[in-house]
Short mmCIF file of C-alpha atoms and ligand atoms in Angstrom, two decimals:
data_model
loop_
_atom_site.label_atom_id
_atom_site.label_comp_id
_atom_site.label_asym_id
_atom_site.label_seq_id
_atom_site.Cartn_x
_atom_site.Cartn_y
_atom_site.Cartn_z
CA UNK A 30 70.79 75.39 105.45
CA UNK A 31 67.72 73.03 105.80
CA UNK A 32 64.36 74.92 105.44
CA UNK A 33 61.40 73.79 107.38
CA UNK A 34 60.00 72.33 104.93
CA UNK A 35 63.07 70.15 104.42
CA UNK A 36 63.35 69.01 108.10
CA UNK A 37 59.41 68.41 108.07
CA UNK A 38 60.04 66.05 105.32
CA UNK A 39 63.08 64.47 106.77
CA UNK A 40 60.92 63.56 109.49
CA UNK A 41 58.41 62.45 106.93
CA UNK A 42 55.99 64.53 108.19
CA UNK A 43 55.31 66.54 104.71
CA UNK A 44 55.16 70.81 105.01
CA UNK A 45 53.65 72.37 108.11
CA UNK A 46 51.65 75.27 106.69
CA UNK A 47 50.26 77.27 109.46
CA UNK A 48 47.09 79.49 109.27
CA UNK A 49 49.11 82.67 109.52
CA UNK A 50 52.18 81.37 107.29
CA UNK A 51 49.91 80.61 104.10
CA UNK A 52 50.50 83.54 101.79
CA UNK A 53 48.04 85.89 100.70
CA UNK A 54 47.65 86.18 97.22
CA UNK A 55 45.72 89.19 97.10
CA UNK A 56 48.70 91.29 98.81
CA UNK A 57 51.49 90.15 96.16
CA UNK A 58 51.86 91.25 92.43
CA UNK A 59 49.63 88.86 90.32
CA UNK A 60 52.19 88.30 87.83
CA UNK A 61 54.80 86.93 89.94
CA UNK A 62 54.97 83.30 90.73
CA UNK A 63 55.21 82.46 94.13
CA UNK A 64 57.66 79.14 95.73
CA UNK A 65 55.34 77.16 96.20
CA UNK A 66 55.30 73.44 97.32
CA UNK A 67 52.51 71.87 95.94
CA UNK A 68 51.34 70.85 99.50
CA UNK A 69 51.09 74.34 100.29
CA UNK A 70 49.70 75.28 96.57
CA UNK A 71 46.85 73.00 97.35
CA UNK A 72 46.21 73.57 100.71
CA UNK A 73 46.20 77.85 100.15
CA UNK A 74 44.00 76.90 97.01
CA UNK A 75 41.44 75.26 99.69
CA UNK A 76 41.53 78.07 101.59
CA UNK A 77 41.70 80.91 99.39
CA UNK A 78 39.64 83.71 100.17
CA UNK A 79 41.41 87.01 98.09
CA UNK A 80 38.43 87.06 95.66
CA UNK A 81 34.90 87.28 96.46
CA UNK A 82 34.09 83.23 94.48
CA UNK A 83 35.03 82.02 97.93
CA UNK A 84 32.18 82.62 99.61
CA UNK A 85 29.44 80.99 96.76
CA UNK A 86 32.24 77.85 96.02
CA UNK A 87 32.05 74.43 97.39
CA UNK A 88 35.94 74.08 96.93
CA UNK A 89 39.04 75.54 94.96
CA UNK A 90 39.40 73.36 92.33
CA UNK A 91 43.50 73.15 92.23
CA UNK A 92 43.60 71.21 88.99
CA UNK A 93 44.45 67.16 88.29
CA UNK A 94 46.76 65.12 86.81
CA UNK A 95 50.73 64.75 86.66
CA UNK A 96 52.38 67.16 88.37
CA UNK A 97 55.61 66.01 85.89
CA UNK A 98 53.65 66.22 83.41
CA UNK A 99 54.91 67.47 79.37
CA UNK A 100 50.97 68.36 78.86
CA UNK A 101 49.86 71.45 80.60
CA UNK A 102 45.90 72.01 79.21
CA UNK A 103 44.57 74.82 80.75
CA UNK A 104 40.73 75.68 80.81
CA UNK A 105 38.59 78.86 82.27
CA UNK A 106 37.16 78.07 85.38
CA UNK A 107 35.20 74.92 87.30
CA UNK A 108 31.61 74.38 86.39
CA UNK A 109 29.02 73.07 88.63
CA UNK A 110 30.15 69.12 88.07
CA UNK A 111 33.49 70.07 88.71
CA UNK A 112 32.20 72.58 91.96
CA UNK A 113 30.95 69.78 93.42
CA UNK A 114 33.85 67.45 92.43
CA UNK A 115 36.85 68.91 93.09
CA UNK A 116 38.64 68.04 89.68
CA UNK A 117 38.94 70.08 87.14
CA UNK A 118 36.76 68.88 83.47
CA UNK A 119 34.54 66.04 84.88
CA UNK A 120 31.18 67.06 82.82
CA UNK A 121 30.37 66.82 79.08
CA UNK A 122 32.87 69.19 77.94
CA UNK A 123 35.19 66.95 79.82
CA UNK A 124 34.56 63.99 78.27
CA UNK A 125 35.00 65.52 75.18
CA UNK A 126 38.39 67.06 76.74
CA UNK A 127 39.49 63.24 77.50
CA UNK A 128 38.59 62.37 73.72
CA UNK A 129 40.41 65.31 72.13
CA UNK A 130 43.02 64.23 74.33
CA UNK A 131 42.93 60.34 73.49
CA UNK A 132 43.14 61.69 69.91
CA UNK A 133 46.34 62.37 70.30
CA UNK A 134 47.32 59.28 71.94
CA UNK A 135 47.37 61.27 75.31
CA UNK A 136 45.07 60.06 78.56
CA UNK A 137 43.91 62.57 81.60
CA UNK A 138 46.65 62.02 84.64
CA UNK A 139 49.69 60.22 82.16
CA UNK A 140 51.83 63.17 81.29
CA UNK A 141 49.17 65.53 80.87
CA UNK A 142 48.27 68.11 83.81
CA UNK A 143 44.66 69.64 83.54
CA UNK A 144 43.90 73.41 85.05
CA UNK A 145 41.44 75.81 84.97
CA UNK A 146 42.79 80.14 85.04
CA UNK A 147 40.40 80.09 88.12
CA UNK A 148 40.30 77.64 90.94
CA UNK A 149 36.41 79.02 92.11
CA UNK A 150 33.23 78.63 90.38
CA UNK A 151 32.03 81.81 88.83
CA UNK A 152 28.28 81.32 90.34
CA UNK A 153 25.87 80.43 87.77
CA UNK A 154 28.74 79.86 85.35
CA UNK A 155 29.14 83.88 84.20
CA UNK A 156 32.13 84.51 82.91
CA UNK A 157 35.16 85.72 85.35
CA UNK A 158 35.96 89.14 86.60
CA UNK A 159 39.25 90.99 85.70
CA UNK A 160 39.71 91.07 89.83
CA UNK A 161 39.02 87.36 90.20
CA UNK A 162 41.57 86.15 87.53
CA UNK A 163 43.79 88.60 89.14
CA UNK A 164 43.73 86.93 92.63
CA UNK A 165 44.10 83.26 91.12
CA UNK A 166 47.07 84.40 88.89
CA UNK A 167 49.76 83.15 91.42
CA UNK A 168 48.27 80.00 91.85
CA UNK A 169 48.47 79.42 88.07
CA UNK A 170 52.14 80.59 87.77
CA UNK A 171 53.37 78.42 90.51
CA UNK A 172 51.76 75.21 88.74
CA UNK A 173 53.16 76.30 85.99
CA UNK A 174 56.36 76.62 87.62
CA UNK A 175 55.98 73.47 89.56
CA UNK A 176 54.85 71.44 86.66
CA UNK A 177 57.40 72.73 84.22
CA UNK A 178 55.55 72.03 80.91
CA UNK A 179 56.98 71.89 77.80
CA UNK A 180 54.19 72.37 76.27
CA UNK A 181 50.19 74.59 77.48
CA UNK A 182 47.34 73.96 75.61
CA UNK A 183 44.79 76.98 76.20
CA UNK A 184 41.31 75.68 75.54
CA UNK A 185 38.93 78.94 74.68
CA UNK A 186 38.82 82.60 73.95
CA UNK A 187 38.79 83.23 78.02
CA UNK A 188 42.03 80.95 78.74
CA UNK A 189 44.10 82.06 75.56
CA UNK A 190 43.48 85.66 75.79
CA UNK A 191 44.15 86.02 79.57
CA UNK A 192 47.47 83.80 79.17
CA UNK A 193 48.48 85.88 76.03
CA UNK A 194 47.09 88.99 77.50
CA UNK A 195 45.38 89.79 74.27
CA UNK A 196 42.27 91.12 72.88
CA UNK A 197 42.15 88.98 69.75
CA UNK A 198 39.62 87.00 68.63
CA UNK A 199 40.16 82.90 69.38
CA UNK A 200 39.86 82.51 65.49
CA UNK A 201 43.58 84.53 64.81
CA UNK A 202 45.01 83.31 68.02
CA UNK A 203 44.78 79.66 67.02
CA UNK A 204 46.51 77.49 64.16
CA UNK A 205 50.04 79.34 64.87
CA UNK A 206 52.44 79.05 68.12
CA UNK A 207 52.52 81.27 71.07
CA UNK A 208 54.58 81.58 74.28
CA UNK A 209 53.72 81.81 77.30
CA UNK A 210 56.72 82.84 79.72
CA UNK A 211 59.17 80.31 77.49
CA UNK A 212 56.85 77.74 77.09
CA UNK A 213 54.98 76.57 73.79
CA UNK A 214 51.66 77.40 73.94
CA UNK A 215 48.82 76.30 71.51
CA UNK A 216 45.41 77.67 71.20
CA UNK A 217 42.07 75.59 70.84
CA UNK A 218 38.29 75.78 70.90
CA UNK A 219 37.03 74.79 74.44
CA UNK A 220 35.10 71.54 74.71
CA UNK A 221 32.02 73.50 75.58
CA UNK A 222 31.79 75.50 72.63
CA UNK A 223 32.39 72.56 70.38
CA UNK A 224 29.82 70.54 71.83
CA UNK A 225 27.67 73.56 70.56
CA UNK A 226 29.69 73.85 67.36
CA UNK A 227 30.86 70.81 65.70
CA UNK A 228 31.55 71.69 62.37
CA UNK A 229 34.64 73.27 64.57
CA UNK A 230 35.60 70.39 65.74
CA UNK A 231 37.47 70.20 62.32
CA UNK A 232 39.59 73.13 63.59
CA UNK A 233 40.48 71.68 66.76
CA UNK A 234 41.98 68.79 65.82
CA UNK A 235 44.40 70.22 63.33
CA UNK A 236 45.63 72.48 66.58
CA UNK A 237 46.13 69.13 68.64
CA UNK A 238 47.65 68.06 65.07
CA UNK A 239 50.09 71.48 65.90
CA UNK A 240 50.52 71.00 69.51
CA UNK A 241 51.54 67.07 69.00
CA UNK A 242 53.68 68.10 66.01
CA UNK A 243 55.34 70.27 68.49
CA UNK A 244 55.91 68.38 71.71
CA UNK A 245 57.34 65.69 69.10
CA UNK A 246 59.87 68.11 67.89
CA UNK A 247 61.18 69.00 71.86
CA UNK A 248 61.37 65.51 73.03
N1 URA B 6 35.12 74.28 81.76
C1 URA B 6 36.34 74.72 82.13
O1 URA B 6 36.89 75.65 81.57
N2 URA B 6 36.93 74.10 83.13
C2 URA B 6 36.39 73.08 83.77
O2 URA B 6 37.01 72.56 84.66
C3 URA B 6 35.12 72.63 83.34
C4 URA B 6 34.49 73.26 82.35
#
């Protein structure tokens, strides 16, 4: 049997997401990706309101790029730049994301998906709240159900611990191969701290080394 959604797009009208139809994240268990579209991903992102960012945002920051992509990179959480943009990496540590990334032969939007664990800016960039990752945590797992990576890059201590749901320090998390759910996952430095800290710049490329080494081995 057709589903709305299917006769909306029949008609070419795209998914009909009423005000009262867009699920709650706050009321379903955080580890559990919802079936989402990614119409009605986005458009709950927008007007997300289960954690207490919403009210200091200027939008949910859903995350950019191709939504087929192999790539997943996944970051903490938008910065002022990105606040204000609406796309996820658009400062300096995002140039220096698009470098690490060109690197590797790989460009922002061509088979490479870019996401942050939380859609909202933490206000004055503190770190996130245990409740606040909590209430994006469907949104993540239905990209990264939607996208179907083969392969996440987790850029920092915040993303890589709260996708391995670890403790341990960045340093023993990276330089080996994880999984998240089935998929590959690879550990770096964020941008931001290796703008601050080039010498580990070193360090971060042999992980994109790893992560390319990888993807080249599943394709
Ligand atoms: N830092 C992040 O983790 N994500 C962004 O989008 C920008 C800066």
């Amino acid at each position: 049997m057709l589903s709305r959604d299917d006769v909306f797009s029949e008609l070419g009208i795209g998914p009909v997401w009423r005000l009262r139809d867009r699920p709650d994240p706050s009321s379903t268990d955080p580890h559990r990706a919802r079936h989402y579209t990614w119409e009605q991903l986005a458009d709950a992102v927008a007007h997300c309101t289960a954690c207490k960012l919403h009210s200091s945002r200027t939008q949910g920051v859903l995350g950019v790029g191709d939504r087929n992509a192999d790539w997943l990179i996944i970051g903490e959480a938008p910065g002022a730049d990105e606040d204000r943009l609406g796309e996820p990496f658009v400062g300096q540590a995002g140039k220096l994301l698009d470098a690490m990334l060109a690197s590797i032969g790989l460009t922002r939007g061509e088979n490479v998906y870019i996401a942050n664990v939380l859609k909202s800016r933490p206000p004055g960039n503190r770190n996130p709240e245990p409740d606040e990752v909590a209430a994006c945590r469907p949104y993540l797992l239905a990209q990264i159900e939607l996208i179907q990576p083969k392969l996440i890059l987790a850029l920092g201590r915040f993303a890589a611990q709260n996708l391995l749901d670890t403790d341990e320090a960045i340093a023993r998390l990276r330089g080996r191969v994880h999984r998240f759910q089935e998929v590959p996952l690879v550990v770096t430095y964020h941008p931001a701290y290796l703008l601050r800290n080039l010498p580990d710049k070193a360090r971060a490329w042999e992980d994109l080394c790893l992560a390319r080494r990888i993807m080249q081995s599943l394709v």
